[in-house]
XYZ file of C-alpha atoms in Angstrom:
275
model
C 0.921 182.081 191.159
C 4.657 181.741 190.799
C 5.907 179.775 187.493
C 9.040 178.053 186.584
C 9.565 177.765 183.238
C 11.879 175.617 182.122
C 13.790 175.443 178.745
C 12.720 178.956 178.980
C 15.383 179.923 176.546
C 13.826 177.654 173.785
C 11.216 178.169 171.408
C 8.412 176.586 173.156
C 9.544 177.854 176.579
C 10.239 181.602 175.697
C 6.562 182.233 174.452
C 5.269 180.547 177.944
C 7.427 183.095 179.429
C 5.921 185.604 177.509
C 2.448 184.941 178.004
C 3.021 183.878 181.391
C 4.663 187.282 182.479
C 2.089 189.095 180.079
C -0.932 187.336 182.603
C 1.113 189.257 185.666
C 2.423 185.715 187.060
C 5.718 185.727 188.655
C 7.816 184.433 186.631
C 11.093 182.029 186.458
C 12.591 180.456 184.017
C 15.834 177.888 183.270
C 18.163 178.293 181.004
C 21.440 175.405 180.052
C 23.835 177.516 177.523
C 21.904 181.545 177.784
C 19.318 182.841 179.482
C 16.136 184.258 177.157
C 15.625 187.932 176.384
C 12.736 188.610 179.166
C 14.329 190.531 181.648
C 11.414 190.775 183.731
C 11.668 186.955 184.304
C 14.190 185.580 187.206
C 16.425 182.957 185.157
C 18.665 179.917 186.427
C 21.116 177.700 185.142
C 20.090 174.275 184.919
C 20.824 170.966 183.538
C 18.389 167.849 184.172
C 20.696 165.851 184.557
C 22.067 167.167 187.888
C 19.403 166.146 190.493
C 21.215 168.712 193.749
C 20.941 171.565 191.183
C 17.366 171.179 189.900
C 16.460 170.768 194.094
C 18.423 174.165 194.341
C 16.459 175.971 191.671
C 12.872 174.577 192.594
C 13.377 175.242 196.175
C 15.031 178.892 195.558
C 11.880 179.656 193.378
C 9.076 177.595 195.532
C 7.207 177.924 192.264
C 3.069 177.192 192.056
C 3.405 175.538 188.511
C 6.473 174.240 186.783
C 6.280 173.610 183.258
C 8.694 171.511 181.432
C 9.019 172.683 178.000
C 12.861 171.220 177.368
C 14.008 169.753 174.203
C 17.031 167.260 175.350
C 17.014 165.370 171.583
C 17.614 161.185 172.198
C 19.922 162.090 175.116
C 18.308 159.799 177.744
C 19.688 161.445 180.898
C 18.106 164.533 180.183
C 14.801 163.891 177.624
C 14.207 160.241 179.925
C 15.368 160.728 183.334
C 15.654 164.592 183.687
C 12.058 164.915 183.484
C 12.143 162.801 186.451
C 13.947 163.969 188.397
C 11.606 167.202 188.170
C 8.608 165.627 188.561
C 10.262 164.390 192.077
C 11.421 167.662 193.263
C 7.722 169.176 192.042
C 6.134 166.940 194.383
C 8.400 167.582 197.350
C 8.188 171.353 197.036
C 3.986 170.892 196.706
C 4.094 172.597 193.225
C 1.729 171.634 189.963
C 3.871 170.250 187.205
C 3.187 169.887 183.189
C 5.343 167.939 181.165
C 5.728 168.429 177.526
C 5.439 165.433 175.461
C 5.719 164.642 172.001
C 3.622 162.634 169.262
C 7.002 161.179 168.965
C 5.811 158.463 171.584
C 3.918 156.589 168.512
C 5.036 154.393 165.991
C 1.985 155.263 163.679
C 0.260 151.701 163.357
C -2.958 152.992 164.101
C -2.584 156.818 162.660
C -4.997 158.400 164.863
C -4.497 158.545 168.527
C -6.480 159.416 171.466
C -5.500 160.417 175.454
C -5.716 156.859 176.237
C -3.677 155.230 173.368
C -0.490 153.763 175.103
C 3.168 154.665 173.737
C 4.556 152.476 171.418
C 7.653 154.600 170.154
C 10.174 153.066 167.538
C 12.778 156.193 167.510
C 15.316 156.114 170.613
C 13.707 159.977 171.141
C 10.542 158.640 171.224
C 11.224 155.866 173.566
C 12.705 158.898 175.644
C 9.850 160.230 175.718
C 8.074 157.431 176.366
C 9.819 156.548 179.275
C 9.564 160.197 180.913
C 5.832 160.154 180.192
C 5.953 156.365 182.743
C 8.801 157.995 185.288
C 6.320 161.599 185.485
C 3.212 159.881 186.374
C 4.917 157.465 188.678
C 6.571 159.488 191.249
C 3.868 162.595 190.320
C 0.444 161.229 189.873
C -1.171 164.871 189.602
C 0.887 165.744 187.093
C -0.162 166.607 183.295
C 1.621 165.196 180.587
C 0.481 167.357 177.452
C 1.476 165.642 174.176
C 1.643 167.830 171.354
C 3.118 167.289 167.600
C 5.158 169.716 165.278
C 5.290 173.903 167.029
C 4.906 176.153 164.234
C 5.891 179.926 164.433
C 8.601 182.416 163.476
C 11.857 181.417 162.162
C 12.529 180.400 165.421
C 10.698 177.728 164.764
C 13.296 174.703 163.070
C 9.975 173.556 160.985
C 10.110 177.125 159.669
C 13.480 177.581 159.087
C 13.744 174.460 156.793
C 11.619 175.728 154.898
C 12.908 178.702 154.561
C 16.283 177.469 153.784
C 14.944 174.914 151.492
C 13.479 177.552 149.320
C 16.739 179.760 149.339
C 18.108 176.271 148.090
C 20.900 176.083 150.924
C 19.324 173.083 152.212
C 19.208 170.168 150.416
C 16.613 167.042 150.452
C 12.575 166.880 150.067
C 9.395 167.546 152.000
C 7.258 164.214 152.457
C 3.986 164.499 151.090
C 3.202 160.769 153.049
C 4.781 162.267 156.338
C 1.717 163.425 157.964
C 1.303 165.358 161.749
C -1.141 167.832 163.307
C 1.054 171.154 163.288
C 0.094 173.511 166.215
C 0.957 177.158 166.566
C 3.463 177.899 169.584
C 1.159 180.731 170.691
C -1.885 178.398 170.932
C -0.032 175.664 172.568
C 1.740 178.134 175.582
C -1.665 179.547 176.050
C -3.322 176.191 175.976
C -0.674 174.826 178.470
C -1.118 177.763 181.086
C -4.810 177.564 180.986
C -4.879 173.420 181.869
C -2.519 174.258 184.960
C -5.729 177.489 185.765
C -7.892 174.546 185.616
C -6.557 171.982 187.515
C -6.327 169.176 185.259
C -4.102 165.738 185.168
C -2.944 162.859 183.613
C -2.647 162.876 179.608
C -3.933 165.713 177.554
C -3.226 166.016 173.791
C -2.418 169.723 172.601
C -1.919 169.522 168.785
C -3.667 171.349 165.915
C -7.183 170.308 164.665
C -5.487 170.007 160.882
C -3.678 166.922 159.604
C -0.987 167.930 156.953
C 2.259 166.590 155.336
C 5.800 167.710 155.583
C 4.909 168.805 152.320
C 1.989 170.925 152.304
C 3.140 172.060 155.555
C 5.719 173.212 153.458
C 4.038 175.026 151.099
C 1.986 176.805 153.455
C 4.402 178.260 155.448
C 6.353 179.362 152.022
C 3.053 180.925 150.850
C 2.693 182.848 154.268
C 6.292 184.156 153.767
C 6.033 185.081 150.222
C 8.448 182.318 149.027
C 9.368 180.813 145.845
C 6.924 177.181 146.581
C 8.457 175.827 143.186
C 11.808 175.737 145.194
C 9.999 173.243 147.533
C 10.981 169.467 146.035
C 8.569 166.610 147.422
C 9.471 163.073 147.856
C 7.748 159.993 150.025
C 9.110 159.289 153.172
C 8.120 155.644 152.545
C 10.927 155.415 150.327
C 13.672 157.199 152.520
C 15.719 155.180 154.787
C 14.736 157.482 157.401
C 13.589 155.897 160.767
C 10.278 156.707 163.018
C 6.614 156.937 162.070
C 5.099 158.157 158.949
C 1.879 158.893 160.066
C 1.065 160.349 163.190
C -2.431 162.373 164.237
C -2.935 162.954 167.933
C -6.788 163.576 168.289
C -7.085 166.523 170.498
C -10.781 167.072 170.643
C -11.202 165.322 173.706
C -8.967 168.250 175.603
C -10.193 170.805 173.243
C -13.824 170.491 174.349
C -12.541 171.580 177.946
C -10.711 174.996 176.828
C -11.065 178.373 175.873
C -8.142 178.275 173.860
C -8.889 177.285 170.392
C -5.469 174.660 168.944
C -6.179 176.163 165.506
C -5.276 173.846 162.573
C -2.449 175.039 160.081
C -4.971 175.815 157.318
C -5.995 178.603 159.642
C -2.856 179.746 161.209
C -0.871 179.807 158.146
C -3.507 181.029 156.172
C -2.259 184.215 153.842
C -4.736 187.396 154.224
C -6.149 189.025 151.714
């Protein structure tokens, strides 16, 4: 099975190109600024919002499975329409797709959130996403569009690196302790991605950790893992920042869980310290 990966270069997209390569799939991936460091993967140039160039790439590849694992911000050409155009050159070329969403999609009325829970976004990234999620299962009905919330890893990881800085005190501001999400590790995610396209699936899957933490203790667990200073960690409440978007989002997974073999571990778990 042949897989495009792209926003390969990204933190998301290089450990699917890790693990995909690592299962003994061909492998290609995009890049938009620099390639990743796999050399064993065959990487392209490409930017979503040029619709000849991503018909180039998918036809030079002919991949099995694309997977879109790209991070385009509030830009609406590429996090809105990129997507897309993807999805229509996936279908063309006969080839699986899975599109990364984002919890971002909810506005947090209701907290919890299952598969079927319809996108009510109040961030102009959200409603990005929201609108890819519509344009993906419109002109590729087969497709899977895997929601997922905050990727936790390595300091590539930006969650990781704020905290990081925040503790060196080079960044300044607070970790909500009211600004809740369902962290999942980037290693359980990738893996969790690659087996839904082994098994077939469609339509909406949620891929988020089985733990439901704040900015805060979020935080504090990552500092602990990384033998930080956690006093350097100030709080505050995100209900008092002028900050916009939701405050309290917690995609229920279990319903995708319950068909894998990869386990979405909580943060509790992942982050735990060993003894």
């Amino acid at each position: 099975m042949t897989v495009l990966i792209v926003g390969g270069s990204g933190f998301l997209g290089a450990e699917l190109v890790r693990q995909a390569l690592a299962s003994g799939y061909p492998t290609a991936a995009t890049f938009a600024t620099r390639h990743g460091s796999a050399p064993e993967a065959m990487w392209h140039a490409l930017d979503l919002r040029d619709p000849e160039r991503i018909e180039a790439v998918v036809a030079a590849v002919g991949p099995r499975l694309i997977v879109n694992a790209t991070s385009g911000g509030s830009d609406w050409a590429v996090t809105a329409e990129g997507p897309v155009r993807l999805a229509m050159a996936a279908a063309r070329y006969g080839s699986r797709l899975i599109h990364v969403s984002s919890d971002a999609v909810f506005s947090g009325a209701r907290v919890h959130y299952v598969e079927s829970c319809l996108p009510d976004p109040i961030t102009p990234y959200g409603a990005a996403k929201a609108a890819a999620e519509t344009g993906v299962g419109l002109v590729h009905p087969q497709a899977v569009i895997a929601r997922t919330s905050l990727i936790i890893g390595d300091r590539q990881s930006a969650h990781v690196r704020t905290v990081h800085d925040s503790a060196a005190g080079i960044r300044d501001g607070v970790l909500f302790t009211d600004d809740v999400r369902c962290p999942v590790h980037v290693a359980d995610l990738a893996a969790a991605l690659l087996e839904l396209a082994s098994r077939d699936a469609t339509g909406v899957h949620h891929l988020a950790g089985s733990d439901a933490v704040s900015r805060h203790e979020l935080g504090t667990l990552i500092a602990r893992r990384d033998g930080l200073d956690v006093s350097r960690l100030r709080s505050g409440l995100r209900a008092e920042s002028a900050l916009a978007g939701a405050i309290d989002v917690r995609l229920d997974s279990r319903a995708t869980q319950h068909g894998l073999r990869t386990v979405l571990r909580g943060a509790r778990q992942f982050l735990a310290v060993s003894d």
